[in-house]
Amino acid sequence: MELLNIKGEVERLSNILGKAEDCLDLQYLTARIQYLDQVIAQPGFWHNPTPAYEVVQEIEYSIFYKHQEYQRWCSIVEDIKAALGLLELSADEQLWQEVQSNLTQLQQELETAEIRQLLSDPQDKKGAFITITAGAGGIDAEYWASMLLQMYWRWGKSHNYQLHLVEIYEGNEGGIKYATLEITASCAYGYLKSETGTHQLQQISPFHVINNLQTSLASIEVIPIFGESVEWEIPEKDLEITWPRYRGNVNHVETWVNMVHIRTGISVFCDQERSQMQNKEKALAILKSKLFAMPTAGYAYALAQNVQQVDEIQPRLIKSLSSKLIREYILHPYTKVKDLRTNVETTVAKEVLDGKIDLFIKAYLQQLNHTTSVGKEVLDNFK
């Protein structure tokens, strides 16, 4: 990028941040954070987990996504401007590379902020459990499921999110039958809810001698992590828990736990924790989140009506959203990835599989919010 073009882009980003300052009341945010700190310091604050959790979430959001992030962005812009001034006087390759790196970083972070301002659901700020399940296609589908797991792993790493593999059931030829990934980061669910559905891959099969064109399917399920904000307990009579029997082999102790909610048939298998108790706790956390997130027939609906209704869930009312085909990935005879809901597509399929899926996330959230203005100014969420 030429120096003149960089100066123009920096000026554009400066104008965006200048407009955001009018919406961002720093004095109010500082006062609000101080007030919430006092609330946390009160005796008995943690006795009621739900409101306590909400207060902590508000502080985290106010500090990191409004206050500190905005100030850091302004600092990056000023550093770039100062460096550009020096470059106009004397060429410096190392400084030039630093300017380009900082500009790219700022562009990416403001793009993330633009996506974040589309998150309006109360659950959007939560972390996420994302489960990948191989569908039709045999070994090829298992391989496709493993590719998707890597895609979401790389996406999470590129956003500096904390990732943890909760469960994995490996296939026969290096693929996976299913896996669950835990992403503990603010807004992870808000972003990744766009991924729920069936993903289809078309490519030359690497597992057949004849170069056959193979179509493979894998389903994605994304649910928010409710954690301590969910206070209710699942009745023991509604749970069926199985675990490996001790066989006397101290060198190979299996710690997996399989948990089934009898009324709905929802099952969770966890095997990645060090102890059986940890796997049981993780399985219960996932099961609670799945039950709480179920549309209309779920615990959230029941609790909103009457806490006593949580035992009256009707399994027949549970609808799976992961069976709907939402995206096609074509690797042969040409390359293209197309989202079937928004019609957004790109020919750089390799970049998508490397985790660059924000263009699909943004388009889906815009559609969800009935937004047609693609060039809407960033940082409207500061209002």
mmCIF file of C-alpha atoms in Angstrom:
data_model
loop_
_atom_site.group_PDB
_atom_site.id
_atom_site.type_symbol
_atom_site.label_atom_id
_atom_site.label_comp_id
_atom_site.label_asym_id
_atom_site.label_seq_id
_atom_site.Cartn_x
_atom_site.Cartn_y
_atom_site.Cartn_z
ATOM 1 C CA MET A 1 0.000 0.000 0.000
ATOM 2 C CA GLU A 2 1.393 3.398 -1.024
ATOM 3 C CA LEU A 3 2.104 6.075 1.573
ATOM 4 C CA LEU A 4 -0.644 8.336 0.203
ATOM 5 C CA ASN A 5 -3.203 5.540 0.383
ATOM 6 C CA ILE A 6 -2.222 4.731 3.957
ATOM 7 C CA LYS A 7 -2.611 8.383 4.949
ATOM 8 C CA GLY A 8 -6.094 8.375 3.431
ATOM 9 C CA GLU A 9 -7.079 5.195 5.259
ATOM 10 C CA VAL A 10 -5.724 6.506 8.571
ATOM 11 C CA GLU A 11 -7.731 9.698 8.105
ATOM 12 C CA ARG A 12 -10.865 7.662 7.463
ATOM 13 C CA LEU A 13 -10.331 5.593 10.623
ATOM 14 C CA SER A 14 -9.604 8.782 12.607
ATOM 15 C CA ASN A 15 -12.936 10.248 11.498
ATOM 16 C CA ILE A 16 -14.730 7.077 12.601
ATOM 17 C CA LEU A 17 -13.100 7.217 16.030
ATOM 18 C CA GLY A 18 -13.854 10.937 16.272
ATOM 19 C CA LYS A 19 -17.550 10.294 15.697
ATOM 20 C CA ALA A 20 -17.456 7.461 18.226
ATOM 21 C CA GLU A 21 -16.108 9.831 20.879
ATOM 22 C CA ASP A 22 -19.327 11.835 20.656
ATOM 23 C CA CYS A 23 -21.245 8.656 21.505
ATOM 24 C CA LEU A 24 -18.829 7.354 24.103
ATOM 25 C CA ASP A 25 -19.249 9.144 27.426
ATOM 26 C CA LEU A 26 -15.944 8.287 29.114
ATOM 27 C CA GLN A 27 -16.888 10.073 32.342
ATOM 28 C CA TYR A 28 -20.103 8.064 32.577
ATOM 29 C CA LEU A 29 -18.307 4.774 31.907
ATOM 30 C CA THR A 30 -15.675 5.535 34.549
ATOM 31 C CA ALA A 31 -18.335 6.443 37.102
ATOM 32 C CA ARG A 32 -20.375 3.355 36.231
ATOM 33 C CA ILE A 33 -17.375 1.047 36.658
ATOM 34 C CA GLN A 34 -16.556 2.637 40.036
ATOM 35 C CA TYR A 35 -20.164 2.161 41.152
ATOM 36 C CA LEU A 36 -20.219 -1.502 40.097
ATOM 37 C CA ASP A 37 -16.910 -2.076 41.906
ATOM 38 C CA GLN A 38 -18.615 -0.842 45.074
ATOM 39 C CA VAL A 39 -21.533 -3.194 44.454
ATOM 40 C CA ILE A 40 -19.145 -6.150 44.189
ATOM 41 C CA ALA A 41 -17.448 -5.152 47.448
ATOM 42 C CA GLN A 42 -20.739 -5.418 49.382
ATOM 43 C CA PRO A 43 -21.048 -8.375 51.823
ATOM 44 C CA GLY A 44 -23.134 -11.179 50.385
ATOM 45 C CA PHE A 45 -22.683 -10.037 46.772
ATOM 46 C CA TRP A 46 -21.839 -13.569 45.605
ATOM 47 C CA HIS A 47 -24.717 -15.176 47.522
ATOM 48 C CA ASN A 48 -26.991 -14.637 44.523
ATOM 49 C CA PRO A 49 -25.046 -15.866 41.470
ATOM 50 C CA THR A 50 -27.359 -14.609 38.711
ATOM 51 C CA PRO A 51 -27.263 -10.838 39.396
ATOM 52 C CA ALA A 52 -23.607 -11.153 40.447
ATOM 53 C CA TYR A 53 -22.753 -12.741 37.112
ATOM 54 C CA GLU A 54 -24.598 -9.964 35.246
ATOM 55 C CA VAL A 55 -22.675 -7.249 37.121
ATOM 56 C CA VAL A 56 -19.331 -8.871 36.314
ATOM 57 C CA GLN A 57 -20.360 -9.159 32.657
ATOM 58 C CA GLU A 58 -21.278 -5.461 32.545
ATOM 59 C CA ILE A 59 -17.921 -4.437 34.003
ATOM 60 C CA GLU A 60 -16.050 -6.644 31.553
ATOM 61 C CA TYR A 61 -17.982 -5.230 28.611
ATOM 62 C CA SER A 62 -17.633 -1.615 29.744
ATOM 63 C CA ILE A 63 -13.902 -1.869 30.412
ATOM 64 C CA PHE A 64 -12.677 -3.968 27.526
ATOM 65 C CA TYR A 65 -15.128 -3.263 24.732
ATOM 66 C CA LYS A 66 -15.785 0.406 25.281
ATOM 67 C CA HIS A 67 -13.359 2.169 27.559
ATOM 68 C CA GLN A 68 -9.927 0.578 27.142
ATOM 69 C CA GLU A 69 -10.399 -0.593 23.550
ATOM 70 C CA TYR A 70 -11.422 2.864 22.358
ATOM 71 C CA GLN A 71 -8.439 4.508 24.031
ATOM 72 C CA ARG A 72 -6.074 1.882 22.594
ATOM 73 C CA TRP A 73 -7.448 2.416 19.070
ATOM 74 C CA CYS A 74 -6.842 6.153 19.384
ATOM 75 C CA SER A 75 -3.295 5.459 20.545
ATOM 76 C CA ILE A 76 -2.636 3.220 17.521
ATOM 77 C CA VAL A 77 -3.891 5.940 15.156
ATOM 78 C CA GLU A 78 -1.614 8.537 16.751
ATOM 79 C CA ASP A 79 1.383 6.173 16.521
ATOM 80 C CA ILE A 80 0.685 5.563 12.828
ATOM 81 C CA LYS A 81 0.378 9.302 12.137
ATOM 82 C CA ALA A 82 3.681 9.998 13.894
ATOM 83 C CA ALA A 83 5.392 7.226 11.939
ATOM 84 C CA LEU A 84 4.005 8.548 8.643
ATOM 85 C CA GLY A 85 5.459 11.943 9.457
ATOM 86 C CA LEU A 86 8.900 10.405 9.903
ATOM 87 C CA LEU A 87 8.570 8.366 6.709
ATOM 88 C CA GLU A 88 7.860 11.530 4.714
ATOM 89 C CA LEU A 89 11.244 12.867 5.845
ATOM 90 C CA SER A 90 13.275 9.687 5.456
ATOM 91 C CA ALA A 91 12.634 6.149 4.147
ATOM 92 C CA ASP A 92 12.819 3.435 6.815
ATOM 93 C CA GLU A 93 11.844 -0.096 5.802
ATOM 94 C CA GLN A 94 11.409 -1.370 9.378
ATOM 95 C CA LEU A 95 9.184 1.590 10.317
ATOM 96 C CA TRP A 96 7.224 1.136 7.082
ATOM 97 C CA GLN A 97 6.520 -2.530 7.948
ATOM 98 C CA GLU A 98 5.452 -1.501 11.453
ATOM 99 C CA VAL A 99 2.992 1.062 10.049
ATOM 100 C CA GLN A 100 1.432 -1.509 7.725
ATOM 101 C CA SER A 101 1.173 -4.070 10.535
ATOM 102 C CA ASN A 102 -0.477 -1.587 12.931
ATOM 103 C CA LEU A 103 -2.892 -0.425 10.238
ATOM 104 C CA THR A 104 -3.924 -3.992 9.418
ATOM 105 C CA GLN A 105 -4.462 -4.708 13.111
ATOM 106 C CA LEU A 106 -6.608 -1.594 13.543
ATOM 107 C CA GLN A 107 -8.697 -2.404 10.476
ATOM 108 C CA GLN A 108 -9.352 -5.935 11.747
ATOM 109 C CA GLU A 109 -10.319 -4.756 15.232
ATOM 110 C CA LEU A 110 -12.675 -2.084 13.923
ATOM 111 C CA GLU A 111 -14.226 -4.706 11.650
ATOM 112 C CA THR A 112 -14.808 -6.867 14.741
ATOM 113 C CA ALA A 113 -16.346 -3.858 16.503
ATOM 114 C CA GLU A 114 -18.674 -3.326 13.555
ATOM 115 C CA ILE A 115 -19.824 -6.938 13.804
ATOM 116 C CA ARG A 116 -20.202 -6.652 17.582
ATOM 117 C CA GLN A 117 -22.596 -3.716 17.253
ATOM 118 C CA LEU A 118 -25.023 -6.104 15.516
ATOM 119 C CA LEU A 119 -25.324 -8.280 18.638
ATOM 120 C CA SER A 120 -28.644 -7.476 20.271
ATOM 121 C CA ASP A 121 -29.815 -10.688 21.935
ATOM 122 C CA PRO A 122 -29.199 -10.903 25.713
ATOM 123 C CA GLN A 123 -27.335 -14.198 25.229
ATOM 124 C CA ASP A 124 -25.002 -12.824 22.536
ATOM 125 C CA LYS A 125 -22.387 -11.709 25.066
ATOM 126 C CA LYS A 126 -21.832 -15.254 26.343
ATOM 127 C CA GLY A 127 -19.208 -17.805 25.430
ATOM 128 C CA ALA A 128 -20.122 -20.772 23.254
ATOM 129 C CA PHE A 129 -20.099 -24.536 22.956
ATOM 130 C CA ILE A 130 -19.774 -25.550 19.301
ATOM 131 C CA THR A 131 -20.388 -29.177 18.345
ATOM 132 C CA ILE A 132 -19.332 -30.577 14.949
ATOM 133 C CA THR A 133 -20.928 -33.853 13.835
ATOM 134 C CA ALA A 134 -20.026 -35.779 10.682
ATOM 135 C CA GLY A 135 -23.026 -36.475 8.468
ATOM 136 C CA ALA A 136 -23.585 -38.393 5.264
ATOM 137 C CA GLY A 137 -20.425 -39.312 3.352
ATOM 138 C CA GLY A 138 -18.623 -41.911 5.486
ATOM 139 C CA ILE A 139 -14.874 -41.377 5.840
ATOM 140 C CA ASP A 140 -15.037 -38.246 3.701
ATOM 141 C CA ALA A 141 -17.650 -36.735 6.043
ATOM 142 C CA GLU A 142 -15.467 -37.512 9.059
ATOM 143 C CA TYR A 143 -12.546 -35.813 7.341
ATOM 144 C CA TRP A 144 -14.801 -32.836 6.548
ATOM 145 C CA ALA A 145 -15.867 -32.611 10.197
ATOM 146 C CA SER A 146 -12.206 -32.468 11.244
ATOM 147 C CA MET A 147 -11.608 -29.672 8.716
ATOM 148 C CA LEU A 148 -14.464 -27.670 10.245
ATOM 149 C CA LEU A 149 -13.090 -28.233 13.745
ATOM 150 C CA GLN A 150 -9.762 -26.802 12.576
ATOM 151 C CA MET A 151 -11.545 -23.892 10.895
ATOM 152 C CA TYR A 152 -13.288 -22.828 14.108
ATOM 153 C CA TRP A 153 -10.149 -23.440 16.160
ATOM 154 C CA ARG A 154 -8.173 -21.112 13.875
ATOM 155 C CA TRP A 155 -10.985 -18.535 13.933
ATOM 156 C CA GLY A 156 -10.930 -18.539 17.731
ATOM 157 C CA LYS A 157 -7.143 -18.277 17.892
ATOM 158 C CA SER A 158 -7.130 -15.351 15.432
ATOM 159 C CA HIS A 159 -9.438 -13.496 17.847
ATOM 160 C CA ASN A 160 -7.268 -14.426 20.865
ATOM 161 C CA TYR A 161 -10.072 -16.476 22.398
ATOM 162 C CA GLN A 162 -9.563 -19.180 25.004
ATOM 163 C CA LEU A 163 -10.319 -22.580 23.430
ATOM 164 C CA HIS A 164 -10.808 -25.968 25.057
ATOM 165 C CA LEU A 165 -11.642 -29.286 23.396
ATOM 166 C CA VAL A 166 -14.376 -30.767 25.583
ATOM 167 C CA GLU A 167 -15.082 -34.004 23.725
ATOM 168 C CA ILE A 168 -13.917 -35.753 20.571
ATOM 169 C CA TYR A 169 -14.855 -39.071 18.989
ATOM 170 C CA GLU A 170 -12.291 -39.871 16.342
ATOM 171 C CA GLY A 171 -13.086 -41.583 13.063
ATOM 172 C CA ASN A 172 -11.291 -44.425 11.302
ATOM 173 C CA GLU A 173 -9.002 -42.522 8.927
ATOM 174 C CA GLY A 174 -7.882 -39.459 10.865
ATOM 175 C CA GLY A 175 -11.214 -37.657 10.766
ATOM 176 C CA ILE A 176 -13.765 -37.235 13.552
ATOM 177 C CA LYS A 177 -17.298 -38.461 14.073
ATOM 178 C CA TYR A 178 -18.025 -35.526 16.358
ATOM 179 C CA ALA A 179 -16.343 -33.042 18.684
ATOM 180 C CA THR A 180 -17.321 -30.207 21.016
ATOM 181 C CA LEU A 181 -15.237 -27.076 21.358
ATOM 182 C CA GLU A 182 -15.637 -24.659 24.284
ATOM 183 C CA ILE A 183 -14.881 -21.006 23.520
ATOM 184 C CA THR A 184 -14.804 -18.949 26.696
ATOM 185 C CA ALA A 185 -14.860 -15.395 25.435
ATOM 186 C CA SER A 186 -17.303 -12.526 25.516
ATOM 187 C CA CYS A 187 -19.597 -12.500 22.442
ATOM 188 C CA ALA A 188 -18.385 -15.873 21.125
ATOM 189 C CA TYR A 189 -21.981 -17.133 20.980
ATOM 190 C CA GLY A 190 -23.210 -13.932 19.326
ATOM 191 C CA TYR A 191 -20.711 -14.403 16.522
ATOM 192 C CA LEU A 192 -20.904 -18.163 16.086
ATOM 193 C CA LYS A 193 -24.685 -18.573 16.238
ATOM 194 C CA SER A 194 -24.490 -17.835 12.514
ATOM 195 C CA GLU A 195 -22.761 -21.217 12.052
ATOM 196 C CA THR A 196 -25.603 -23.441 13.290
ATOM 197 C CA GLY A 197 -26.733 -25.687 10.450
ATOM 198 C CA THR A 198 -25.421 -28.189 7.915
ATOM 199 C CA HIS A 199 -22.212 -27.418 6.012
ATOM 200 C CA GLN A 200 -21.596 -29.148 2.686
ATOM 201 C CA LEU A 201 -18.213 -29.841 1.076
ATOM 202 C CA GLN A 202 -17.572 -30.760 -2.558
ATOM 203 C CA GLN A 203 -14.063 -31.977 -3.409
ATOM 204 C CA ILE A 204 -12.036 -34.787 -4.943
ATOM 205 C CA SER A 205 -11.997 -37.532 -2.313
ATOM 206 C CA PRO A 206 -8.508 -38.197 -0.892
ATOM 207 C CA PHE A 207 -9.642 -41.678 0.179
ATOM 208 C CA HIS A 208 -10.491 -43.230 -3.188
ATOM 209 C CA VAL A 209 -8.107 -44.491 -5.879
ATOM 210 C CA ILE A 210 -10.370 -43.123 -8.585
ATOM 211 C CA ASN A 211 -10.579 -39.340 -8.406
ATOM 212 C CA ASN A 212 -14.258 -39.215 -7.598
ATOM 213 C CA LEU A 213 -16.003 -35.936 -6.859
ATOM 214 C CA GLN A 214 -17.370 -36.399 -3.338
ATOM 215 C CA THR A 215 -20.058 -34.447 -1.491
ATOM 216 C CA SER A 216 -19.813 -34.571 2.310
ATOM 217 C CA LEU A 217 -21.986 -33.133 5.062
ATOM 218 C CA ALA A 218 -21.356 -32.082 8.654
ATOM 219 C CA SER A 219 -23.720 -30.392 11.094
ATOM 220 C CA ILE A 220 -22.815 -27.564 13.450
ATOM 221 C CA GLU A 221 -24.632 -26.818 16.695
ATOM 222 C CA VAL A 222 -23.783 -23.674 18.661
ATOM 223 C CA ILE A 223 -25.191 -22.971 22.124
ATOM 224 C CA PRO A 224 -24.359 -20.257 24.671
ATOM 225 C CA ILE A 225 -22.427 -21.086 27.828
ATOM 226 C CA PHE A 226 -24.758 -20.235 30.692
ATOM 227 C CA GLY A 227 -22.399 -21.275 33.475
ATOM 228 C CA GLU A 228 -23.225 -19.939 36.919
ATOM 229 C CA SER A 229 -26.055 -17.789 35.563
ATOM 230 C CA VAL A 230 -28.208 -20.948 35.453
ATOM 231 C CA GLU A 231 -29.235 -21.601 39.031
ATOM 232 C CA TRP A 232 -31.616 -24.558 38.625
ATOM 233 C CA GLU A 233 -30.648 -28.195 38.908
ATOM 234 C CA ILE A 234 -31.695 -31.065 36.652
ATOM 235 C CA PRO A 235 -33.555 -33.706 38.707
ATOM 236 C CA GLU A 236 -31.431 -36.829 39.148
ATOM 237 C CA LYS A 237 -34.347 -38.998 37.990
ATOM 238 C CA ASP A 238 -34.079 -37.280 34.585
ATOM 239 C CA LEU A 239 -30.411 -38.197 34.130
ATOM 240 C CA GLU A 240 -28.814 -41.406 32.930
ATOM 241 C CA ILE A 241 -25.055 -41.345 33.569
ATOM 242 C CA THR A 242 -22.620 -44.014 32.407
ATOM 243 C CA TRP A 243 -18.853 -44.227 32.829
ATOM 244 C CA PRO A 244 -16.159 -46.871 32.325
ATOM 245 C CA ARG A 245 -15.823 -49.634 34.827
ATOM 246 C CA TYR A 246 -12.498 -49.987 36.594
ATOM 247 C CA ARG A 247 -10.592 -52.902 35.068
ATOM 248 C CA GLY A 248 -7.523 -52.850 37.309
ATOM 249 C CA ASN A 249 -5.191 -51.277 34.749
ATOM 250 C CA VAL A 250 -3.609 -48.363 36.613
ATOM 251 C CA ASN A 251 -1.565 -47.378 33.551
ATOM 252 C CA HIS A 252 -4.652 -46.680 31.440
ATOM 253 C CA VAL A 253 -7.468 -45.202 33.506
ATOM 254 C CA GLU A 254 -10.448 -44.119 31.419
ATOM 255 C CA THR A 255 -12.243 -41.022 32.703
ATOM 256 C CA TRP A 256 -14.993 -40.494 30.122
ATOM 257 C CA VAL A 257 -18.570 -39.761 31.152
ATOM 258 C CA ASN A 258 -21.732 -40.079 29.049
ATOM 259 C CA MET A 259 -24.779 -38.176 30.284
ATOM 260 C CA VAL A 260 -28.292 -38.491 28.840
ATOM 261 C CA HIS A 261 -31.299 -36.316 29.644
ATOM 262 C CA ILE A 262 -34.014 -38.993 29.612
ATOM 263 C CA ARG A 263 -36.983 -36.709 28.914
ATOM 264 C CA THR A 264 -35.489 -35.195 25.761
ATOM 265 C CA GLY A 265 -32.945 -37.799 24.706
ATOM 266 C CA ILE A 266 -30.181 -35.164 24.579
ATOM 267 C CA SER A 267 -26.817 -36.759 25.343
ATOM 268 C CA VAL A 268 -23.366 -35.375 26.128
ATOM 269 C CA PHE A 269 -20.105 -37.321 26.114
ATOM 270 C CA CYS A 270 -17.004 -35.792 27.766
ATOM 271 C CA ASP A 271 -13.556 -37.360 27.800
ATOM 272 C CA GLN A 272 -11.004 -34.535 27.657
ATOM 273 C CA GLU A 273 -10.737 -33.647 31.347
ATOM 274 C CA ARG A 274 -8.178 -35.269 33.656
ATOM 275 C CA SER A 275 -10.612 -36.830 36.088
ATOM 276 C CA GLN A 276 -13.993 -38.498 35.879
ATOM 277 C CA MET A 277 -15.484 -35.877 38.215
ATOM 278 C CA GLN A 278 -14.276 -33.052 35.962
ATOM 279 C CA ASN A 279 -15.763 -34.769 32.909
ATOM 280 C CA LYS A 280 -19.043 -35.215 34.773
ATOM 281 C CA GLU A 281 -19.168 -31.521 35.739
ATOM 282 C CA LYS A 282 -18.370 -30.450 32.177
ATOM 283 C CA ALA A 283 -21.014 -32.783 30.719
ATOM 284 C CA LEU A 284 -23.607 -31.399 33.136
ATOM 285 C CA ALA A 285 -22.678 -27.818 32.207
ATOM 286 C CA ILE A 286 -23.106 -28.562 28.501
ATOM 287 C CA LEU A 287 -26.376 -30.407 29.084
ATOM 288 C CA LYS A 288 -27.765 -27.496 31.112
ATOM 289 C CA SER A 289 -26.817 -25.066 28.364
ATOM 290 C CA LYS A 290 -28.440 -27.253 25.699
ATOM 291 C CA LEU A 291 -31.654 -27.571 27.677
ATOM 292 C CA PHE A 292 -31.767 -23.898 28.555
ATOM 293 C CA ALA A 293 -31.214 -22.862 24.949
ATOM 294 C CA MET A 294 -33.946 -25.017 23.424
ATOM 295 C CA PRO A 295 -36.476 -22.837 21.544
ATOM 296 C CA THR A 296 -39.969 -22.494 23.104
ATOM 297 C CA ALA A 297 -39.898 -25.960 24.641
ATOM 298 C CA GLY A 298 -36.759 -25.291 26.660
ATOM 299 C CA TYR A 299 -35.987 -24.512 30.255
ATOM 300 C CA ALA A 300 -35.651 -20.790 29.509
ATOM 301 C CA TYR A 301 -39.259 -20.712 28.334
ATOM 302 C CA ALA A 302 -40.445 -22.787 31.277
ATOM 303 C CA LEU A 303 -38.606 -20.658 33.820
ATOM 304 C CA ALA A 304 -40.055 -17.495 32.309
ATOM 305 C CA GLN A 305 -43.537 -18.887 32.939
ATOM 306 C CA ASN A 306 -43.164 -20.801 36.168
ATOM 307 C CA VAL A 307 -40.088 -22.449 37.649
ATOM 308 C CA GLN A 308 -42.144 -25.542 38.435
ATOM 309 C CA GLN A 309 -42.716 -26.218 34.744
ATOM 310 C CA VAL A 310 -39.166 -27.318 34.020
ATOM 311 C CA ASP A 311 -40.244 -30.974 34.335
ATOM 312 C CA GLU A 312 -42.920 -30.571 31.656
ATOM 313 C CA ILE A 313 -40.655 -30.305 28.609
ATOM 314 C CA GLN A 314 -42.189 -32.068 25.630
ATOM 315 C CA PRO A 315 -39.526 -33.861 23.532
ATOM 316 C CA ARG A 316 -41.693 -33.674 20.412
ATOM 317 C CA LEU A 317 -41.479 -29.866 20.491
ATOM 318 C CA ILE A 318 -37.701 -29.854 20.262
ATOM 319 C CA LYS A 319 -36.618 -28.776 16.791
ATOM 320 C CA SER A 320 -33.079 -29.172 15.528
ATOM 321 C CA LEU A 321 -31.701 -26.170 13.656
ATOM 322 C CA SER A 322 -28.527 -28.005 12.698
ATOM 323 C CA SER A 323 -30.234 -30.056 9.936
ATOM 324 C CA LYS A 324 -30.773 -27.089 7.609
ATOM 325 C CA LEU A 325 -28.197 -26.689 4.821
ATOM 326 C CA ILE A 326 -26.696 -23.223 5.259
ATOM 327 C CA ARG A 327 -23.327 -23.147 3.468
ATOM 328 C CA GLU A 328 -21.548 -24.785 0.548
ATOM 329 C CA TYR A 329 -17.769 -25.191 0.264
ATOM 330 C CA ILE A 330 -16.596 -26.127 -3.245
ATOM 331 C CA LEU A 331 -12.953 -27.118 -3.740
ATOM 332 C CA HIS A 332 -13.343 -28.756 -7.191
ATOM 333 C CA PRO A 333 -13.648 -28.106 -10.129
ATOM 334 C CA TYR A 334 -13.353 -24.502 -8.908
ATOM 335 C CA THR A 335 -13.150 -22.907 -5.460
ATOM 336 C CA LYS A 336 -16.041 -21.090 -3.854
ATOM 337 C CA VAL A 337 -17.724 -20.793 -0.480
ATOM 338 C CA LYS A 338 -21.323 -19.568 -0.494
ATOM 339 C CA ASP A 339 -23.728 -18.928 2.366
ATOM 340 C CA LEU A 340 -27.180 -20.010 1.218
ATOM 341 C CA ARG A 341 -29.028 -17.669 3.610
ATOM 342 C CA THR A 342 -27.329 -14.389 2.764
ATOM 343 C CA ASN A 343 -25.930 -15.293 -0.692
ATOM 344 C CA VAL A 344 -22.536 -13.943 0.398
ATOM 345 C CA GLU A 345 -19.769 -15.850 -1.355
ATOM 346 C CA THR A 346 -16.007 -15.826 -1.891
ATOM 347 C CA THR A 347 -13.591 -17.694 -4.140
ATOM 348 C CA VAL A 348 -10.799 -17.827 -1.531
ATOM 349 C CA ALA A 349 -11.967 -21.080 0.027
ATOM 350 C CA LYS A 350 -8.548 -21.779 1.563
ATOM 351 C CA GLU A 351 -8.712 -18.563 3.600
ATOM 352 C CA VAL A 352 -12.194 -19.482 4.834
ATOM 353 C CA LEU A 353 -10.984 -22.921 5.937
ATOM 354 C CA ASP A 354 -8.085 -21.149 7.668
ATOM 355 C CA GLY A 355 -10.648 -19.449 9.892
ATOM 356 C CA LYS A 356 -11.519 -16.259 8.022
ATOM 357 C CA ILE A 357 -15.294 -16.521 8.352
ATOM 358 C CA ASP A 358 -16.105 -13.017 9.632
ATOM 359 C CA LEU A 359 -17.621 -11.973 6.282
ATOM 360 C CA PHE A 360 -20.276 -14.691 6.680
ATOM 361 C CA ILE A 361 -20.854 -13.842 10.344
ATOM 362 C CA LYS A 362 -21.311 -10.149 9.571
ATOM 363 C CA ALA A 363 -23.714 -10.753 6.682
ATOM 364 C CA TYR A 364 -25.820 -13.144 8.766
ATOM 365 C CA LEU A 365 -26.060 -10.717 11.693
ATOM 366 C CA GLN A 366 -26.979 -7.869 9.354
ATOM 367 C CA GLN A 367 -29.732 -10.001 7.892
ATOM 368 C CA LEU A 368 -30.860 -11.034 11.358
ATOM 369 C CA ASN A 369 -31.105 -7.392 12.382
ATOM 370 C CA HIS A 370 -32.939 -6.487 9.143
ATOM 371 C CA THR A 371 -29.996 -4.321 8.134
ATOM 372 C CA THR A 372 -29.356 -3.529 4.476
ATOM 373 C CA SER A 373 -26.650 -0.913 4.871
ATOM 374 C CA VAL A 374 -23.355 -2.759 4.399
ATOM 375 C CA GLY A 375 -21.364 0.425 4.931
ATOM 376 C CA LYS A 376 -22.921 1.314 8.255
ATOM 377 C CA GLU A 377 -20.483 3.249 10.482
ATOM 378 C CA VAL A 378 -18.662 1.182 13.073
ATOM 379 C CA LEU A 379 -18.883 1.659 16.805
ATOM 380 C CA ASP A 380 -22.610 2.482 16.836
ATOM 381 C CA ASN A 381 -22.679 0.218 19.877
ATOM 382 C CA PHE A 382 -21.085 3.023 21.877
ATOM 383 C CA LYS A 383 -24.389 4.925 21.799
#
